[in-house]
JSON list of C-alpha atoms in Angstrom, two decimals:
[
{"chain": "A", "resi": 27, "resn": "MET", "atom": "CA", "xyz": [23.97, 7.26, -24.14]},
{"chain": "A", "resi": 28, "resn": "ALA", "atom": "CA", "xyz": [23.29, 9.95, -21.48]},
{"chain": "A", "resi": 29, "resn": "CYS", "atom": "CA", "xyz": [23.28, 9.33, -17.62]},
{"chain": "A", "resi": 30, "resn": "TRP", "atom": "CA", "xyz": [23.32, 12.35, -16.10]},
{"chain": "A", "resi": 31, "resn": "LEU", "atom": "CA", "xyz": [22.82, 15.03, -19.18]},
{"chain": "A", "resi": 32, "resn": "ALA", "atom": "CA", "xyz": [19.06, 15.69, -18.41]},
{"chain": "A", "resi": 33, "resn": "ASP", "atom": "CA", "xyz": [19.74, 16.33, -14.43]},
{"chain": "A", "resi": 34, "resn": "GLU", "atom": "CA", "xyz": [22.47, 18.65, -15.22]},
{"chain": "A", "resi": 35, "resn": "LEU", "atom": "CA", "xyz": [20.72, 20.74, -17.93]},
{"chain": "A", "resi": 36, "resn": "ARG", "atom": "CA", "xyz": [17.38, 21.15, -15.64]},
{"chain": "A", "resi": 37, "resn": "ALA", "atom": "CA", "xyz": [19.72, 23.28, -13.40]},
{"chain": "A", "resi": 38, "resn": "ALA", "atom": "CA", "xyz": [22.00, 24.98, -15.95]},
{"chain": "A", "resi": 39, "resn": "SER", "atom": "CA", "xyz": [21.39, 28.52, -17.20]},
{"chain": "A", "resi": 40, "resn": "ARG", "atom": "CA", "xyz": [19.97, 29.31, -20.38]},
{"chain": "A", "resi": 41, "resn": "GLU", "atom": "CA", "xyz": [23.29, 29.67, -22.16]},
{"chain": "A", "resi": 42, "resn": "LYS", "atom": "CA", "xyz": [24.72, 26.56, -20.69]},
{"chain": "A", "resi": 43, "resn": "ARG", "atom": "CA", "xyz": [21.90, 24.79, -22.06]},
{"chain": "A", "resi": 44, "resn": "ARG", "atom": "CA", "xyz": [22.37, 26.31, -25.67]},
{"chain": "A", "resi": 45, "resn": "ALA", "atom": "CA", "xyz": [25.83, 25.55, -25.77]},
{"chain": "A", "resi": 46, "resn": "VAL", "atom": "CA", "xyz": [25.20, 22.03, -24.57]},
{"chain": "A", "resi": 47, "resn": "VAL", "atom": "CA", "xyz": [22.65, 21.41, -27.72]},
{"chain": "A", "resi": 48, "resn": "ARG", "atom": "CA", "xyz": [25.02, 23.18, -29.68]},
{"chain": "A", "resi": 49, "resn": "LYS", "atom": "CA", "xyz": [28.14, 20.55, -28.76]},
{"chain": "A", "resi": 50, "resn": "TYR", "atom": "CA", "xyz": [25.73, 17.44, -29.58]},
{"chain": "A", "resi": 51, "resn": "ARG", "atom": "CA", "xyz": [24.22, 18.81, -32.61]},
{"chain": "A", "resi": 52, "resn": "GLY", "atom": "CA", "xyz": [25.89, 16.26, -34.77]},
{"chain": "A", "resi": 53, "resn": "VAL", "atom": "CA", "xyz": [24.87, 13.05, -32.62]},
{"chain": "A", "resi": 54, "resn": "ASP", "atom": "CA", "xyz": [21.92, 10.85, -34.51]},
{"chain": "A", "resi": 55, "resn": "LEU", "atom": "CA", "xyz": [20.51, 9.57, -31.37]},
{"chain": "A", "resi": 56, "resn": "THR", "atom": "CA", "xyz": [20.73, 10.06, -27.81]},
{"chain": "A", "resi": 57, "resn": "LEU", "atom": "CA", "xyz": [19.48, 7.42, -25.17]},
{"chain": "A", "resi": 58, "resn": "VAL", "atom": "CA", "xyz": [18.39, 7.70, -21.69]},
{"chain": "A", "resi": 59, "resn": "TRP", "atom": "CA", "xyz": [16.96, 5.45, -18.99]},
{"chain": "A", "resi": 60, "resn": "SER", "atom": "CA", "xyz": [13.62, 6.87, -18.29]},
{"chain": "A", "resi": 61, "resn": "ALA", "atom": "CA", "xyz": [10.90, 8.54, -20.40]},
{"chain": "A", "resi": 62, "resn": "ASN", "atom": "CA", "xyz": [10.72, 11.67, -17.93]},
{"chain": "A", "resi": 63, "resn": "GLN", "atom": "CA", "xyz": [13.81, 13.01, -19.17]},
{"chain": "A", "resi": 64, "resn": "LEU", "atom": "CA", "xyz": [12.71, 13.14, -22.81]},
{"chain": "A", "resi": 65, "resn": "ASP", "atom": "CA", "xyz": [10.61, 16.32, -22.02]},
{"chain": "A", "resi": 66, "resn": "ILE", "atom": "CA", "xyz": [13.59, 17.93, -20.43]},
{"chain": "A", "resi": 67, "resn": "LEU", "atom": "CA", "xyz": [15.84, 17.26, -23.42]},
{"chain": "A", "resi": 68, "resn": "HIS", "atom": "CA", "xyz": [13.52, 18.72, -25.42]},
{"chain": "A", "resi": 69, "resn": "ASP", "atom": "CA", "xyz": [12.55, 21.65, -23.75]},
{"chain": "A", "resi": 70, "resn": "CYS", "atom": "CA", "xyz": [16.58, 22.69, -23.87]},
{"chain": "A", "resi": 71, "resn": "GLY", "atom": "CA", "xyz": [16.52, 22.26, -27.48]},
{"chain": "A", "resi": 72, "resn": "PHE", "atom": "CA", "xyz": [17.40, 18.53, -28.37]},
{"chain": "A", "resi": 73, "resn": "PRO", "atom": "CA", "xyz": [14.89, 17.54, -31.59]},
{"chain": "A", "resi": 74, "resn": "ARG", "atom": "CA", "xyz": [12.18, 15.29, -30.53]},
{"chain": "A", "resi": 75, "resn": "GLU", "atom": "CA", "xyz": [12.97, 12.64, -33.24]},
{"chain": "A", "resi": 76, "resn": "LYS", "atom": "CA", "xyz": [16.73, 12.54, -32.27]},
{"chain": "A", "resi": 77, "resn": "ILE", "atom": "CA", "xyz": [15.98, 11.43, -28.29]},
{"chain": "A", "resi": 78, "resn": "GLU", "atom": "CA", "xyz": [14.41, 7.98, -26.69]},
{"chain": "A", "resi": 79, "resn": "SER", "atom": "CA", "xyz": [14.47, 6.22, -23.51]},
{"chain": "A", "resi": 80, "resn": "ILE", "atom": "CA", "xyz": [15.36, 2.48, -23.33]},
{"chain": "A", "resi": 81, "resn": "PRO", "atom": "CA", "xyz": [15.01, 0.27, -20.09]},
{"chain": "A", "resi": 82, "resn": "PHE", "atom": "CA", "xyz": [18.18, -0.30, -18.34]},
{"chain": "A", "resi": 83, "resn": "GLY", "atom": "CA", "xyz": [19.44, -3.92, -18.14]},
{"chain": "A", "resi": 84, "resn": "PHE", "atom": "CA", "xyz": [21.23, -6.42, -15.54]},
{"chain": "A", "resi": 85, "resn": "ALA", "atom": "CA", "xyz": [23.01, -9.27, -16.26]},
{"chain": "A", "resi": 86, "resn": "PRO", "atom": "CA", "xyz": [20.66, -11.88, -15.04]},
{"chain": "A", "resi": 87, "resn": "GLY", "atom": "CA", "xyz": [23.47, -14.77, -15.21]},
{"chain": "A", "resi": 88, "resn": "LEU", "atom": "CA", "xyz": [25.22, -12.83, -12.23]},
{"chain": "A", "resi": 89, "resn": "PHE", "atom": "CA", "xyz": [22.16, -12.03, -10.14]},
{"chain": "A", "resi": 90, "resn": "PRO", "atom": "CA", "xyz": [20.43, -15.26, -10.75]},
{"chain": "A", "resi": 91, "resn": "PRO", "atom": "CA", "xyz": [17.06, -15.70, -8.59]},
{"chain": "A", "resi": 92, "resn": "ARG", "atom": "CA", "xyz": [17.14, -17.75, -5.12]},
{"chain": "A", "resi": 93, "resn": "SER", "atom": "CA", "xyz": [14.79, -20.59, -4.44]},
{"chain": "A", "resi": 94, "resn": "ASP", "atom": "CA", "xyz": [13.63, -19.24, -1.09]},
{"chain": "A", "resi": 95, "resn": "PHE", "atom": "CA", "xyz": [12.10, -15.91, -0.47]},
{"chain": "A", "resi": 96, "resn": "SER", "atom": "CA", "xyz": [11.84, -15.98, 2.96]},
{"chain": "A", "resi": 97, "resn": "VAL", "atom": "CA", "xyz": [15.08, -15.92, 3.65]},
{"chain": "A", "resi": 98, "resn": "HIS", "atom": "CA", "xyz": [16.02, -14.51, 6.98]},
{"chain": "A", "resi": 99, "resn": "GLY", "atom": "CA", "xyz": [19.15, -12.22, 5.94]},
{"chain": "A", "resi": 100, "resn": "PRO", "atom": "CA", "xyz": [20.37, -8.99, 6.86]},
{"chain": "A", "resi": 101, "resn": "LEU", "atom": "CA", "xyz": [19.38, -5.43, 5.86]},
{"chain": "A", "resi": 102, "resn": "VAL", "atom": "CA", "xyz": [21.81, -4.01, 3.67]},
{"chain": "A", "resi": 103, "resn": "ALA", "atom": "CA", "xyz": [22.12, -0.73, 1.75]},
{"chain": "A", "resi": 104, "resn": "VAL", "atom": "CA", "xyz": [25.02, -0.25, -1.00]},
{"chain": "A", "resi": 105, "resn": "GLY", "atom": "CA", "xyz": [26.34, 1.95, -3.82]},
{"chain": "A", "resi": 106, "resn": "SER", "atom": "CA", "xyz": [28.10, 4.95, -4.43]},
{"chain": "A", "resi": 107, "resn": "ASP", "atom": "CA", "xyz": [26.02, 6.70, -6.98]},
{"chain": "A", "resi": 108, "resn": "ARG", "atom": "CA", "xyz": [25.96, 10.43, -6.42]},
{"chain": "A", "resi": 109, "resn": "GLY", "atom": "CA", "xyz": [22.37, 10.55, -5.84]},
{"chain": "A", "resi": 110, "resn": "ARG", "atom": "CA", "xyz": [22.09, 8.28, -3.06]},
{"chain": "A", "resi": 111, "resn": "ASP", "atom": "CA", "xyz": [20.37, 9.72, 0.29]},
{"chain": "A", "resi": 112, "resn": "TYR", "atom": "CA", "xyz": [22.24, 8.15, 2.83]},
{"chain": "A", "resi": 113, "resn": "PRO", "atom": "CA", "xyz": [21.50, 10.87, 5.62]},
{"chain": "A", "resi": 114, "resn": "THR", "atom": "CA", "xyz": [17.78, 10.05, 5.66]},
{"chain": "A", "resi": 115, "resn": "LEU", "atom": "CA", "xyz": [18.22, 6.42, 5.92]},
{"chain": "A", "resi": 116, "resn": "LEU", "atom": "CA", "xyz": [20.97, 6.95, 8.94]},
{"chain": "A", "resi": 117, "resn": "ALA", "atom": "CA", "xyz": [18.16, 9.09, 10.26]},
{"chain": "A", "resi": 118, "resn": "ALA", "atom": "CA", "xyz": [15.65, 6.69, 9.74]},
{"chain": "A", "resi": 119, "resn": "MET", "atom": "CA", "xyz": [18.00, 3.80, 11.39]},
{"chain": "A", "resi": 120, "resn": "GLN", "atom": "CA", "xyz": [18.22, 5.74, 14.90]},
{"chain": "A", "resi": 121, "resn": "GLY", "atom": "CA", "xyz": [16.28, 4.33, 17.53]},
{"chain": "A", "resi": 122, "resn": "SER", "atom": "CA", "xyz": [14.94, 1.71, 14.87]},
{"chain": "A", "resi": 123, "resn": "GLY", "atom": "CA", "xyz": [16.23, -1.54, 16.70]},
{"chain": "A", "resi": 124, "resn": "LEU", "atom": "CA", "xyz": [17.31, -2.69, 13.16]},
{"chain": "A", "resi": 125, "resn": "GLU", "atom": "CA", "xyz": [20.87, -3.88, 12.06]},
{"chain": "A", "resi": 126, "resn": "LEU", "atom": "CA", "xyz": [22.12, -2.81, 8.56]},
{"chain": "A", "resi": 127, "resn": "ASP", "atom": "CA", "xyz": [25.28, -3.17, 6.42]},
{"chain": "A", "resi": 128, "resn": "LEU", "atom": "CA", "xyz": [25.90, 0.07, 4.90]},
{"chain": "A", "resi": 129, "resn": "ILE", "atom": "CA", "xyz": [28.39, -0.40, 1.87]},
{"chain": "A", "resi": 130, "resn": "CYS", "atom": "CA", "xyz": [29.52, 2.81, 0.17]},
{"chain": "A", "resi": 131, "resn": "LYS", "atom": "CA", "xyz": [31.91, 5.60, -0.12]},
{"chain": "A", "resi": 132, "resn": "GLU", "atom": "CA", "xyz": [32.39, 7.67, 2.69]},
{"chain": "A", "resi": 133, "resn": "SER", "atom": "CA", "xyz": [31.92, 10.90, 1.17]},
{"chain": "A", "resi": 134, "resn": "ASN", "atom": "CA", "xyz": [28.28, 9.28, 0.35]},
{"chain": "A", "resi": 135, "resn": "LEU", "atom": "CA", "xyz": [27.67, 9.91, 3.97]},
{"chain": "A", "resi": 136, "resn": "GLU", "atom": "CA", "xyz": [27.63, 13.58, 3.78]},
{"chain": "A", "resi": 137, "resn": "GLY", "atom": "CA", "xyz": [28.98, 14.24, 7.07]},
{"chain": "A", "resi": 138, "resn": "ALA", "atom": "CA", "xyz": [25.90, 12.37, 8.75]},
{"chain": "A", "resi": 139, "resn": "THR", "atom": "CA", "xyz": [26.50, 10.39, 11.55]},
{"chain": "A", "resi": 140, "resn": "VAL", "atom": "CA", "xyz": [26.49, 6.48, 11.38]},
{"chain": "A", "resi": 141, "resn": "PRO", "atom": "CA", "xyz": [24.11, 5.45, 14.38]},
{"chain": "A", "resi": 142, "resn": "SER", "atom": "CA", "xyz": [24.41, 2.26, 16.35]},
{"chain": "A", "resi": 143, "resn": "GLY", "atom": "CA", "xyz": [23.29, -0.54, 14.84]},
{"chain": "A", "resi": 144, "resn": "VAL", "atom": "CA", "xyz": [24.95, 0.24, 11.20]},
{"chain": "A", "resi": 145, "resn": "ASN", "atom": "CA", "xyz": [27.86, -1.39, 10.18]},
{"chain": "A", "resi": 146, "resn": "PHE", "atom": "CA", "xyz": [29.52, 0.83, 7.55]},
{"chain": "A", "resi": 147, "resn": "ARG", "atom": "CA", "xyz": [31.97, -1.32, 5.48]},
{"chain": "A", "resi": 148, "resn": "GLY", "atom": "CA", "xyz": [33.31, 1.35, 2.96]},
{"chain": "A", "resi": 149, "resn": "THR", "atom": "CA", "xyz": [33.63, -0.32, -0.47]},
{"chain": "A", "resi": 150, "resn": "ILE", "atom": "CA", "xyz": [34.03, -3.81, -1.08]},
{"chain": "A", "resi": 151, "resn": "PRO", "atom": "CA", "xyz": [35.34, -6.04, -4.17]},
{"chain": "A", "resi": 152, "resn": "TYR", "atom": "CA", "xyz": [32.72, -7.02, -6.74]},
{"chain": "A", "resi": 153, "resn": "GLY", "atom": "CA", "xyz": [32.07, -10.61, -5.48]},
{"chain": "A", "resi": 154, "resn": "ASP", "atom": "CA", "xyz": [31.58, -9.41, -2.32]},
{"chain": "A", "resi": 155, "resn": "TYR", "atom": "CA", "xyz": [29.19, -7.37, -3.34]},
{"chain": "A", "resi": 156, "resn": "ARG", "atom": "CA", "xyz": [27.36, -10.00, -5.36]},
{"chain": "A", "resi": 157, "resn": "ALA", "atom": "CA", "xyz": [27.33, -12.09, -2.04]},
{"chain": "A", "resi": 158, "resn": "ALA", "atom": "CA", "xyz": [25.79, -9.03, -0.15]},
{"chain": "A", "resi": 159, "resn": "LEU", "atom": "CA", "xyz": [22.87, -9.03, -2.67]},
{"chain": "A", "resi": 160, "resn": "ALA", "atom": "CA", "xyz": [22.60, -12.87, -2.80]},
{"chain": "A", "resi": 161, "resn": "ASN", "atom": "CA", "xyz": [22.17, -13.15, 1.16]},
{"chain": "A", "resi": 162, "resn": "ALA", "atom": "CA", "xyz": [20.32, -10.03, 2.09]},
{"chain": "A", "resi": 163, "resn": "ALA", "atom": "CA", "xyz": [16.69, -10.19, 3.02]},
{"chain": "A", "resi": 164, "resn": "VAL", "atom": "CA", "xyz": [16.30, -6.69, 2.16]},
{"chain": "A", "resi": 165, "resn": "VAL", "atom": "CA", "xyz": [18.09, -3.99, -0.01]},
{"chain": "A", "resi": 166, "resn": "ALA", "atom": "CA", "xyz": [17.46, -0.26, 0.62]},
{"chain": "A", "resi": 167, "resn": "VAL", "atom": "CA", "xyz": [17.83, 2.28, -1.87]},
{"chain": "A", "resi": 168, "resn": "PRO", "atom": "CA", "xyz": [17.48, 5.33, -0.86]},
{"chain": "A", "resi": 169, "resn": "THR", "atom": "CA", "xyz": [18.01, 8.47, -3.34]},
{"chain": "A", "resi": 170, "resn": "LYS", "atom": "CA", "xyz": [17.41, 12.05, -4.14]},
{"chain": "A", "resi": 171, "resn": "VAL", "atom": "CA", "xyz": [15.01, 12.77, -6.36]},
{"chain": "A", "resi": 172, "resn": "MET", "atom": "CA", "xyz": [17.00, 13.40, -9.91]},
{"chain": "A", "resi": 173, "resn": "ALA", "atom": "CA", "xyz": [15.83, 13.34, -13.51]},
{"chain": "A", "resi": 174, "resn": "TYR", "atom": "CA", "xyz": [17.75, 9.94, -14.37]},
{"chain": "A", "resi": 175, "resn": "PRO", "atom": "CA", "xyz": [16.81, 6.87, -11.89]},
{"chain": "A", "resi": 176, "resn": "THR", "atom": "CA", "xyz": [19.74, 6.76, -9.88]},
{"chain": "A", "resi": 177, "resn": "GLY", "atom": "CA", "xyz": [20.33, 3.97, -7.97]},
{"chain": "A", "resi": 178, "resn": "GLN", "atom": "CA", "xyz": [18.60, 1.53, -10.49]},
{"chain": "A", "resi": 179, "resn": "THR", "atom": "CA", "xyz": [21.45, -0.61, -11.12]},
{"chain": "A", "resi": 180, "resn": "VAL", "atom": "CA", "xyz": [21.60, -1.95, -7.50]},
{"chain": "A", "resi": 181, "resn": "ALA", "atom": "CA", "xyz": [17.60, -2.07, -7.32]},
{"chain": "A", "resi": 182, "resn": "LEU", "atom": "CA", "xyz": [17.52, -4.08, -10.22]},
{"chain": "A", "resi": 183, "resn": "GLU", "atom": "CA", "xyz": [20.55, -6.31, -9.12]},
{"chain": "A", "resi": 184, "resn": "ALA", "atom": "CA", "xyz": [19.02, -6.50, -5.53]},
{"chain": "A", "resi": 185, "resn": "ALA", "atom": "CA", "xyz": [15.68, -7.92, -6.80]},
{"chain": "A", "resi": 186, "resn": "GLY", "atom": "CA", "xyz": [17.20, -9.91, -9.59]},
{"chain": "A", "resi": 187, "resn": "SER", "atom": "CA", "xyz": [18.98, -11.83, -6.56]},
{"chain": "A", "resi": 188, "resn": "GLY", "atom": "CA", "xyz": [15.76, -12.15, -4.72]},
{"chain": "A", "resi": 189, "resn": "ALA", "atom": "CA", "xyz": [16.08, -9.38, -2.09]},
{"chain": "A", "resi": 190, "resn": "CYS", "atom": "CA", "xyz": [13.02, -7.74, -1.19]},
{"chain": "A", "resi": 191, "resn": "VAL", "atom": "CA", "xyz": [13.84, -4.21, -2.53]},
{"chain": "A", "resi": 192, "resn": "VAL", "atom": "CA", "xyz": [12.61, -0.48, -0.78]},
{"chain": "A", "resi": 193, "resn": "VAL", "atom": "CA", "xyz": [13.57, 2.45, -2.78]},
{"chain": "A", "resi": 194, "resn": "THR", "atom": "CA", "xyz": [12.93, 6.35, -2.64]},
{"chain": "A", "resi": 195, "resn": "ASP", "atom": "CA", "xyz": [9.65, 6.70, -4.97]},
{"chain": "A", "resi": 196, "resn": "THR", "atom": "CA", "xyz": [10.73, 8.90, -7.69]},
{"chain": "A", "resi": 197, "resn": "PRO", "atom": "CA", "xyz": [8.96, 9.60, -11.47]},
{"chain": "A", "resi": 198, "resn": "ALA", "atom": "CA", "xyz": [12.36, 7.79, -12.75]},
{"chain": "A", "resi": 199, "resn": "MET", "atom": "CA", "xyz": [12.15, 4.72, -10.60]},
{"chain": "A", "resi": 200, "resn": "ARG", "atom": "CA", "xyz": [8.66, 4.28, -11.21]},
{"chain": "A", "resi": 201, "resn": "GLU", "atom": "CA", "xyz": [9.68, 3.24, -14.85]},
{"chain": "A", "resi": 202, "resn": "TYR", "atom": "CA", "xyz": [11.24, 0.09, -13.21]},
{"chain": "A", "resi": 203, "resn": "PHE", "atom": "CA", "xyz": [9.32, -0.73, -9.76]},
{"chain": "A", "resi": 204, "resn": "SER", "atom": "CA", "xyz": [5.59, -0.44, -9.08]},
{"chain": "A", "resi": 205, "resn": "ASP", "atom": "CA", "xyz": [4.04, -0.92, -5.35]},
{"chain": "A", "resi": 206, "resn": "GLU", "atom": "CA", "xyz": [3.59, -4.86, -6.09]},
{"chain": "A", "resi": 207, "resn": "THR", "atom": "CA", "xyz": [7.37, -5.44, -6.98]},
{"chain": "A", "resi": 208, "resn": "ALA", "atom": "CA", "xyz": [9.46, -3.09, -4.30]},
{"chain": "A", "resi": 209, "resn": "VAL", "atom": "CA", "xyz": [8.26, -0.89, -1.25]},
{"chain": "A", "resi": 210, "resn": "MET", "atom": "CA", "xyz": [8.39, 2.81, -2.72]},
{"chain": "A", "resi": 211, "resn": "VAL", "atom": "CA", "xyz": [9.17, 5.25, 0.05]},
{"chain": "A", "resi": 212, "resn": "PRO", "atom": "CA", "xyz": [8.65, 8.98, -0.01]},
{"chain": "A", "resi": 213, "resn": "PRO", "atom": "CA", "xyz": [11.52, 11.27, -0.83]},
{"chain": "A", "resi": 214, "resn": "HIS", "atom": "CA", "xyz": [13.64, 12.40, 2.33]},
{"chain": "A", "resi": 215, "resn": "ASP", "atom": "CA", "xyz": [11.39, 10.79, 4.81]},
{"chain": "A", "resi": 216, "resn": "PRO", "atom": "CA", "xyz": [13.23, 9.06, 7.43]},
{"chain": "A", "resi": 217, "resn": "ALA", "atom": "CA", "xyz": [10.03, 8.21, 9.45]},
{"chain": "A", "resi": 218, "resn": "ALA", "atom": "CA", "xyz": [8.49, 6.54, 6.43]},
{"chain": "A", "resi": 219, "resn": "TRP", "atom": "CA", "xyz": [11.63, 4.69, 5.95]},
{"chain": "A", "resi": 220, "resn": "ARG", "atom": "CA", "xyz": [12.01, 3.87, 9.41]},
{"chain": "A", "resi": 221, "resn": "ALA", "atom": "CA", "xyz": [8.19, 2.19, 9.24]},
{"chain": "A", "resi": 222, "resn": "ALA", "atom": "CA", "xyz": [8.73, 0.22, 6.15]},
{"chain": "A", "resi": 223, "resn": "LEU", "atom": "CA", "xyz": [12.38, -1.26, 7.43]},
{"chain": "A", "resi": 224, "resn": "VAL", "atom": "CA", "xyz": [10.43, -2.14, 10.58]},
{"chain": "A", "resi": 225, "resn": "GLU", "atom": "CA", "xyz": [7.36, -3.59, 8.75]},
{"chain": "A", "resi": 226, "resn": "LEU", "atom": "CA", "xyz": [9.58, -5.60, 6.59]},
{"chain": "A", "resi": 227, "resn": "SER", "atom": "CA", "xyz": [11.59, -7.12, 9.45]},
{"chain": "A", "resi": 228, "resn": "ARG", "atom": "CA", "xyz": [8.52, -8.35, 11.38]},
{"chain": "A", "resi": 229, "resn": "ASN", "atom": "CA", "xyz": [6.41, -9.33, 8.20]},
{"chain": "A", "resi": 230, "resn": "ASP", "atom": "CA", "xyz": [7.60, -12.35, 6.52]},
{"chain": "A", "resi": 231, "resn": "THR", "atom": "CA", "xyz": [5.16, -12.70, 4.07]},
{"chain": "A", "resi": 232, "resn": "MET", "atom": "CA", "xyz": [4.89, -9.26, 3.04]},
{"chain": "A", "resi": 233, "resn": "ARG", "atom": "CA", "xyz": [8.82, -9.52, 2.39]},
{"chain": "A", "resi": 234, "resn": "ALA", "atom": "CA", "xyz": [8.52, -12.61, 0.60]},
{"chain": "A", "resi": 235, "resn": "ARG", "atom": "CA", "xyz": [5.81, -11.56, -1.52]},
{"chain": "A", "resi": 236, "resn": "ILE", "atom": "CA", "xyz": [7.68, -8.31, -3.02]},
{"chain": "A", "resi": 237, "resn": "ALA", "atom": "CA", "xyz": [10.62, -10.20, -3.51]},
{"chain": "A", "resi": 238, "resn": "SER", "atom": "CA", "xyz": [9.22, -13.00, -5.11]},
{"chain": "A", "resi": 239, "resn": "ALA", "atom": "CA", "xyz": [7.07, -10.39, -7.40]},
{"chain": "A", "resi": 240, "resn": "GLY", "atom": "CA", "xyz": [10.24, -8.39, -7.75]},
{"chain": "A", "resi": 241, "resn": "SER", "atom": "CA", "xyz": [12.72, -10.95, -8.88]},
{"chain": "A", "resi": 242, "resn": "GLN", "atom": "CA", "xyz": [10.27, -12.39, -11.46]},
{"chain": "A", "resi": 243, "resn": "HIS", "atom": "CA", "xyz": [9.43, -8.80, -12.79]},
{"chain": "A", "resi": 244, "resn": "VAL", "atom": "CA", "xyz": [12.99, -7.57, -13.25]},
{"chain": "A", "resi": 245, "resn": "HIS", "atom": "CA", "xyz": [14.38, -11.13, -15.00]},
{"chain": "A", "resi": 246, "resn": "SER", "atom": "CA", "xyz": [11.34, -10.75, -17.17]},
{"chain": "A", "resi": 247, "resn": "ARG", "atom": "CA", "xyz": [11.95, -7.24, -18.24]},
{"chain": "A", "resi": 248, "resn": "PHE", "atom": "CA", "xyz": [14.72, -5.37, -17.37]},
{"chain": "A", "resi": 249, "resn": "THR", "atom": "CA", "xyz": [17.91, -7.88, -18.72]},
{"chain": "A", "resi": 250, "resn": "TYR", "atom": "CA", "xyz": [20.94, -6.28, -20.54]},
{"chain": "A", "resi": 251, "resn": "LEU", "atom": "CA", "xyz": [19.65, -8.54, -23.71]},
{"chain": "A", "resi": 252, "resn": "GLN", "atom": "CA", "xyz": [16.20, -6.87, -23.55]},
{"chain": "A", "resi": 253, "resn": "MET", "atom": "CA", "xyz": [17.88, -3.45, -23.40]},
{"chain": "A", "resi": 254, "resn": "TRP", "atom": "CA", "xyz": [19.76, -3.99, -26.16]},
{"chain": "A", "resi": 255, "resn": "ARG", "atom": "CA", "xyz": [16.96, -5.43, -28.21]},
{"chain": "A", "resi": 256, "resn": "HIS", "atom": "CA", "xyz": [15.46, -1.89, -27.65]},
{"chain": "A", "resi": 257, "resn": "VAL", "atom": "CA", "xyz": [18.30, -0.14, -29.16]},
{"chain": "A", "resi": 258, "resn": "VAL", "atom": "CA", "xyz": [18.23, -2.15, -31.94]},
{"chain": "A", "resi": 259, "resn": "GLU", "atom": "CA", "xyz": [14.75, -1.84, -33.02]},
{"chain": "A", "resi": 260, "resn": "LEU", "atom": "CA", "xyz": [15.46, 1.75, -32.54]},
{"chain": "A", "resi": 261, "resn": "TRP", "atom": "CA", "xyz": [18.02, 1.19, -35.08]},
{"chain": "A", "resi": 262, "resn": "ARG", "atom": "CA", "xyz": [15.78, -0.52, -37.37]},
{"chain": "A", "resi": 263, "resn": "GLU", "atom": "CA", "xyz": [12.78, 2.08, -37.12]},
{"chain": "A", "resi": 264, "resn": "ARG", "atom": "CA", "xyz": [15.33, 4.54, -38.64]},
{"chain": "A", "resi": 265, "resn": "SER", "atom": "CA", "xyz": [16.59, 2.24, -41.46]},
{"chain": "A", "resi": 266, "resn": "TRP", "atom": "CA", "xyz": [20.02, 2.74, -39.91]},
{"chain": "A", "resi": 267, "resn": "ILE", "atom": "CA", "xyz": [20.43, -1.72, -39.94]}
]
């Protein structure tokens, strides 16, 4: 299972790509969590029959849906993946009049200034993370454009918990969310992020509608059990089991 491999190879030299392909030539099957990576790996030299995409899965029992999707909770951004784009989110928060709980490593800020209204909490224990998602009205997942679906763990777990999710619109993330199940914002666009977050803070009906649709969507399609069933099916197709 490869998370960052396609993204790293996309920027690697031809010699580096060849070396990686040689290194993994004995692997029978490489799995990635978005189909857009398949062409990247194939172009680098991976045999097409030895690469497949599968849906990422979250643990639904740890992130159960709420009963009331119109909850007036906080705006939260959380996650320390290297694909996060917090400078864009922080720029969007400037002058917005909104308040945000920001939960990540200090290095994720990339030197950006934390404006008024943003409560930087650093990293927190896992139980507090689950509580933050369970209580949030909106969870923002701003990311860079990576080959892999960076941020999908938090996005799925937040949607599963019943929060309205706002994500950066990337090809990989489009395999997990749509305009009906999340708010999709163009990459590196502080104005678009500000407009989306302000609108959600004012429009309770819109926020509840997207939160409800998102929760049903991820619980029906992106649990860890469904992910592993997909893996087993790929093994069956190859007569490995």
